[in-house]
Short mmCIF file of C-alpha atoms in Angstrom, two decimals:
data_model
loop_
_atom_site.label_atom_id
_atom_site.label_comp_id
_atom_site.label_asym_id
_atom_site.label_seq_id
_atom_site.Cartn_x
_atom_site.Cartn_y
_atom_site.Cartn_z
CA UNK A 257 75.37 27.10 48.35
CA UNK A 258 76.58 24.59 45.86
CA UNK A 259 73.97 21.72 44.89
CA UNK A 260 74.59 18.36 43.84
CA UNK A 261 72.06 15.51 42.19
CA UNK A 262 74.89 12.98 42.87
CA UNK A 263 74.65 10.15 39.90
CA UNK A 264 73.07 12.99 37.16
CA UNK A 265 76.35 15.32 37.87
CA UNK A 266 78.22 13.02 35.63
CA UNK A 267 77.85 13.80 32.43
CA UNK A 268 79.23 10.49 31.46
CA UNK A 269 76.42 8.81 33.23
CA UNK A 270 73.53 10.58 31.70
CA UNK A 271 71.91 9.20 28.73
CA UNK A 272 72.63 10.55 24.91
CA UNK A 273 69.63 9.24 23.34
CA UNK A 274 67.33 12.02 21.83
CA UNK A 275 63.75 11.99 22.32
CA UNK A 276 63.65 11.62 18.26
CA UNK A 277 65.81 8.45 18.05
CA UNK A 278 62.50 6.47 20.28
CA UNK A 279 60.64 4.62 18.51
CA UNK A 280 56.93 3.88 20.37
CA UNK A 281 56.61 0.61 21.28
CA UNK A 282 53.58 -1.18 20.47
CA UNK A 283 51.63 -2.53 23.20
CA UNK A 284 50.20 -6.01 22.68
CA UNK A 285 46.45 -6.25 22.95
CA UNK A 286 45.43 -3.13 21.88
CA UNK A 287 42.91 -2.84 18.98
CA UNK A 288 42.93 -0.29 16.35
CA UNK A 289 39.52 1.53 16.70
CA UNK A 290 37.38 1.33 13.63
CA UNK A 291 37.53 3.98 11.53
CA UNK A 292 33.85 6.07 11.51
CA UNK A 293 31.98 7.20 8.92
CA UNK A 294 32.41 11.03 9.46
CA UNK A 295 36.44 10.38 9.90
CA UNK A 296 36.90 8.88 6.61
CA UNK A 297 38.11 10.25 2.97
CA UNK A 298 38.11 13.85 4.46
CA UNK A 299 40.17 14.89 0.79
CA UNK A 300 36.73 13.81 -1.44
CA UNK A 301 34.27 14.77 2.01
CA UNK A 302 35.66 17.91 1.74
CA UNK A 303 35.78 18.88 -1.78
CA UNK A 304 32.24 17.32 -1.93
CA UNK A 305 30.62 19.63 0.72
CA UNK A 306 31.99 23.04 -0.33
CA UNK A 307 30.68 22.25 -4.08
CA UNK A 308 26.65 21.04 -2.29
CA UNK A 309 27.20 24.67 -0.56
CA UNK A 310 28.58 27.00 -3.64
CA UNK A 311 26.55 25.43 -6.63
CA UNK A 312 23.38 22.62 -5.12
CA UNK A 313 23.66 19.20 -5.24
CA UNK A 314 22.71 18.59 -8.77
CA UNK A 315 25.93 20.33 -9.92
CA UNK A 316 28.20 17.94 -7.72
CA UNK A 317 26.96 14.63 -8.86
CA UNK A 318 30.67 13.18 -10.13
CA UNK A 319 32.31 14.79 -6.32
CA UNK A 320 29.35 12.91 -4.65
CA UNK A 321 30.26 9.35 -6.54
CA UNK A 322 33.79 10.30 -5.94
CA UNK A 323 33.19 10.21 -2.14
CA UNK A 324 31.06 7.43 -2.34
CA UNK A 325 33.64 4.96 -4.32
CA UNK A 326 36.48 6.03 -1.23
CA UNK A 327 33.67 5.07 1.38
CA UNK A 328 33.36 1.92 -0.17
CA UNK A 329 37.10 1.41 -0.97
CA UNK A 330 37.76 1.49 2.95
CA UNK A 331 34.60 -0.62 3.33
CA UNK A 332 31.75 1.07 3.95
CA UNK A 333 28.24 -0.23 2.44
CA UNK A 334 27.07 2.69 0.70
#
């Protein structure tokens, strides 16, 4: 038994765009969340956090102010 999808049998009718040559289209409207607290500078937040676990917060004072001045960069009131 032979099957046929009629129109997609022809090569010549089937599409040769890739699925990496599409672009997303932007739809108009839509708000970009706001970026929270816990999401943002995760590079300093990071670095910060495993130096407060390995050597006590006293010892991390210039990672701390380092993760403070990105917080404010994006606009947070620290």
């Amino acid at each position: 038994m032979e099957f046929h999808l009629g129109y997609f049998d022809r090569p010549e009718k089937m599409s040769t765009i890739s699925a990496a040559s599409v672009e997303p289209v932007a739809i108009e409207g839509t708000e970009k969340k706001p970026l929270k607290p816990c999401c943002a500078c995760p590079e300093t937040k990071k670095v910060r956090d495993a130096c407060i676990i390995e050597k006590g917060e006293d010892s991390c004072t210039d990672l701390i102010e380092a993760h403070k001045d990105c917080m404010r960069a994006l606009g947070f009131k620290i």
